[in-house]
Coordinates of C-alpha atoms in Angstrom, one line a residue:
M1 CA 70.8 10.6 54.3
P2 CA 67.3 10.5 52.8
S3 CA 64.7 10.8 54.4
D4 CA 61.7 7.8 55.5
T5 CA 59.6 10.0 52.5
A6 CA 62.1 10.8 49.9
R7 CA 62.8 6.1 50.4
L8 CA 59.5 5.9 50.3
I9 CA 59.2 8.0 47.2
G10 CA 61.8 6.6 45.1
R11 CA 60.2 3.1 45.7
L12 CA 57.0 4.3 44.5
I13 CA 58.0 5.0 41.1
G14 CA 59.4 2.2 40.4
Q15 CA 56.4 0.8 41.6
L16 CA 54.1 2.8 40.3
D17 CA 54.9 3.2 36.4
P18 CA 52.1 4.0 34.5
A19 CA 52.1 1.6 31.5
A20 CA 52.3 -1.3 34.5
T21 CA 49.8 0.1 37.1
V22 CA 46.3 -0.6 38.0
L23 CA 43.9 1.7 40.0
L24 CA 41.1 -0.2 41.4
T25 CA 38.5 1.7 43.2
V26 CA 36.4 -1.2 45.4
E27 CA 32.5 -1.0 45.9
C28 CA 32.8 3.2 45.7
Q29 CA 29.2 2.7 44.6
R30 CA 25.8 4.7 45.8
G31 CA 24.0 2.2 47.6
V32 CA 27.5 1.7 50.0
V33 CA 29.7 5.3 50.2
G34 CA 26.6 7.3 48.3
P35 CA 24.1 9.9 50.4
D36 CA 21.5 6.9 50.8
S37 CA 23.8 5.1 51.5
A38 CA 23.0 1.3 53.0
L39 CA 25.7 1.0 55.0
P40 CA 25.5 4.8 56.1
E41 CA 28.4 4.8 59.0
L42 CA 30.2 3.5 57.1
A43 CA 29.1 6.6 53.9
H44 CA 29.9 8.6 56.6
A45 CA 33.4 7.7 57.7
A46 CA 34.3 7.0 53.8
R47 CA 33.3 11.3 53.3
E48 CA 34.1 12.1 57.1
S49 CA 37.6 11.1 56.4
G50 CA 38.2 12.8 52.8
A51 CA 38.6 9.0 52.0
L52 CA 36.4 9.3 48.9
A53 CA 37.3 13.0 48.2
N54 CA 41.0 11.3 47.8
V55 CA 39.5 8.6 45.6
A56 CA 37.9 11.1 42.8
R57 CA 41.8 12.6 42.8
L58 CA 43.5 9.9 42.4
V59 CA 40.7 8.6 39.6
A60 CA 41.8 11.9 37.6
A61 CA 45.2 11.5 38.0
A62 CA 45.1 7.9 36.6
H63 CA 42.9 9.6 33.5
A64 CA 45.3 12.0 33.2
T65 CA 48.4 9.9 33.4
G66 CA 47.0 7.1 32.0
V67 CA 46.2 4.5 34.0
Q68 CA 44.3 1.8 33.6
V69 CA 41.5 2.5 36.0
L70 CA 38.9 -0.6 37.7
H71 CA 35.7 -0.2 39.5
A72 CA 35.0 -3.3 41.4
V73 CA 31.3 -3.0 42.1
A74 CA 29.2 -5.5 44.7
E75 CA 26.1 -6.0 43.5
R76 CA 23.1 -8.2 43.5
R77 CA 20.3 -10.0 41.0
P78 CA 17.0 -8.5 42.1
D79 CA 15.5 -12.8 42.4
G80 CA 19.5 -13.1 44.4
R81 CA 20.6 -16.2 42.2
G82 CA 24.3 -16.8 42.6
A83 CA 24.1 -14.4 46.3
S84 CA 26.5 -15.8 49.3
H85 CA 24.4 -16.8 52.4
N86 CA 27.6 -18.7 54.1
A87 CA 28.6 -15.5 56.5
R88 CA 26.6 -13.0 58.5
L89 CA 27.4 -10.2 56.2
F90 CA 25.3 -11.5 53.7
K91 CA 22.5 -12.3 56.0
A92 CA 22.6 -8.5 57.1
A93 CA 23.2 -7.4 54.0
E94 CA 19.8 -8.5 52.8
R95 CA 17.8 -7.4 55.5
L96 CA 19.1 -3.8 54.5
P97 CA 17.2 -1.0 53.5
V98 CA 19.1 -0.4 50.3
Q99 CA 19.6 -3.0 48.0
Q100 CA 22.6 -3.3 45.2
L101 CA 20.3 -4.3 43.0
T102 CA 21.5 -4.8 39.4
G103 CA 20.7 -2.2 37.0
S104 CA 19.7 0.2 40.0
A105 CA 21.2 3.2 41.4
A106 CA 22.2 2.1 44.1
V107 CA 25.5 0.4 41.4
H108 CA 26.2 3.6 40.2
I109 CA 30.0 4.5 40.6
A110 CA 29.6 7.7 43.6
D111 CA 30.2 11.3 43.4
P112 CA 32.9 12.8 43.0
I113 CA 34.4 10.1 41.1
P114 CA 35.1 10.7 37.7
V115 CA 34.7 7.9 35.2
S116 CA 36.1 7.3 31.4
D117 CA 34.9 5.5 29.0
D118 CA 38.1 3.7 29.5
D119 CA 37.2 3.1 32.4
L120 CA 36.4 -0.7 33.1
V121 CA 33.8 -2.2 35.3
V122 CA 33.8 -5.5 37.8
R123 CA 30.7 -6.9 39.0
R124 CA 30.8 -9.5 41.6
L125 CA 27.1 -11.4 42.9
H126 CA 28.3 -13.2 44.9
G127 CA 32.2 -13.5 48.1
L128 CA 34.2 -10.3 49.6
S129 CA 36.8 -9.9 47.5
P130 CA 36.5 -7.5 44.3
I131 CA 39.4 -9.6 42.7
A132 CA 39.0 -13.5 43.8
G133 CA 36.1 -15.1 41.6
T134 CA 36.1 -12.2 39.3
D135 CA 37.3 -11.1 36.2
V136 CA 40.0 -9.0 37.6
D137 CA 42.9 -10.8 37.6
A138 CA 42.7 -11.5 33.7
L139 CA 42.3 -7.8 32.6
L140 CA 45.5 -7.1 35.1
R141 CA 47.3 -10.3 32.9
N142 CA 46.2 -8.7 29.4
F143 CA 46.4 -5.2 30.9
G144 CA 50.9 -5.9 32.0
C145 CA 50.2 -4.7 35.4
R146 CA 52.4 -5.5 38.1
T147 CA 51.2 -2.7 40.2
L148 CA 47.7 -2.8 41.6
V149 CA 46.9 0.4 43.6
I150 CA 44.2 -0.4 45.9
T151 CA 41.1 2.3 46.8
G152 CA 38.0 2.4 48.3
V153 CA 35.7 0.3 51.2
S154 CA 35.7 -1.2 53.4
A155 CA 38.9 -1.4 55.5
N156 CA 36.8 -4.0 57.7
V157 CA 36.4 -6.7 54.8
A158 CA 36.6 -6.5 51.0
I159 CA 40.0 -3.7 50.8
P160 CA 42.3 -7.4 52.8
N161 CA 40.1 -9.3 50.9
A162 CA 41.9 -7.7 47.7
V163 CA 45.1 -6.5 49.2
F164 CA 45.6 -9.9 50.3
D165 CA 44.4 -11.4 46.8
A166 CA 46.8 -9.7 44.7
V167 CA 49.9 -10.2 46.9
N168 CA 48.8 -14.4 46.3
L169 CA 48.4 -13.5 42.5
G170 CA 51.8 -12.1 42.2
Y171 CA 50.8 -8.4 41.9
T172 CA 52.7 -5.7 43.9
A173 CA 50.4 -3.9 46.6
V174 CA 49.7 0.0 47.1
V175 CA 47.4 1.2 49.8
P176 CA 47.2 5.3 49.6
A177 CA 46.0 5.2 53.4
D178 CA 44.1 8.0 53.1
A179 CA 42.3 7.0 49.9
I180 CA 40.4 3.6 52.2
A181 CA 37.5 4.2 55.2
G182 CA 36.0 1.5 57.4
V183 CA 34.5 1.4 60.5
P184 CA 34.9 2.5 63.2
A185 CA 37.2 4.9 62.5
D186 CA 40.3 3.7 64.4
Y187 CA 39.7 0.3 63.1
T188 CA 41.2 1.3 59.3
P189 CA 44.8 2.7 60.6
A190 CA 45.2 -0.6 63.1
M191 CA 44.2 -2.9 60.1
I192 CA 47.0 -0.7 57.8
R193 CA 49.4 -0.2 60.7
H194 CA 49.5 -3.9 61.6
T195 CA 47.8 -6.3 58.5
L196 CA 48.3 -4.3 55.1
A197 CA 51.6 -2.8 55.4
L198 CA 53.4 -6.1 56.3
V199 CA 52.2 -7.5 52.8
A200 CA 51.3 -3.6 50.9
T201 CA 53.3 -0.5 49.5
V202 CA 51.4 2.1 52.8
T203 CA 51.2 5.6 51.2
T204 CA 49.4 8.7 50.2
T205 CA 47.4 10.5 47.8
D206 CA 49.6 13.0 47.6
Q207 CA 52.7 11.0 47.4
V208 CA 51.2 8.6 44.6
L209 CA 50.2 12.2 42.3
T210 CA 53.5 12.9 43.7
V211 CA 55.0 10.4 41.3
W212 CA 52.1 10.1 39.1
S213 CA 53.1 14.2 37.7
Q214 CA 56.9 13.2 36.8
P215 CA 58.0 11.8 33.9
H216 CA 58.0 8.2 33.1
E217 CA 60.4 6.1 30.7
G218 CA 58.7 6.4 27.1
E219 CA 57.1 9.7 27.5
D220 CA 59.0 13.0 26.2

C-alpha cells in the first residue's frame, strides 16, 4: 500500500505539469521581507523559518523547468492615490517607517530570490489580495495555467486571500507549507492545517522540486 507521501507525490505529478503551472510569489519584496522591512517581525519569521530561502529554491527550479513565475508586489503611490483606507491594516501601514512606494527599493524582489527576464511582476495599489483586482487572473489564463503554486507572505492575510481567490476562479491551488510565513510563527501551521488544507494541496518545497525534477510529457 503506498504511503501518504507517495500518494501526495502522485497527486502532485498530475497537478504540477510545468506547461500548465504558474509559481506565484506574494509580497516577497525588500520592504516586507528584506533586512530593512517595514514589518521586521514578519521579515524575521520569513527568514528564520526558511520560508524565504525555500521561495528562492522554488523560483530557481521554476526557471530551470520552464514554469512561469509571477511576482505579486504590494505598493503605494507617493501621493497615496488609489490606496485602500477601509481597514485597520491599511491605516497602520500608512504610519510605518518604511513605505512600499512605487519605484523605490522597497518594492524590488528581495534576496535571495532570483528574478529572470521571463518573470512577470504584477503590482497592486489597493486591497488585500494579490489576485483580485489585479492582472493575475488574465495572465494565468493566457499562460494556460491550471495550477497555481502560492508562496510568500503573509499567512495572516495575503496568502489565504490568494488561495481562496485562486480556488474561486477555478485554479488548483498548491501551497508548499515551508515556503509561506506569518506572525506569530505558530499561527502559520494552524492556518495551514485548519483552513488552507481544506481547499489547497498542501505540500513541501522538496516535494515540489522532486516532481519538477522528473521528465514530463513532451520532454525528451
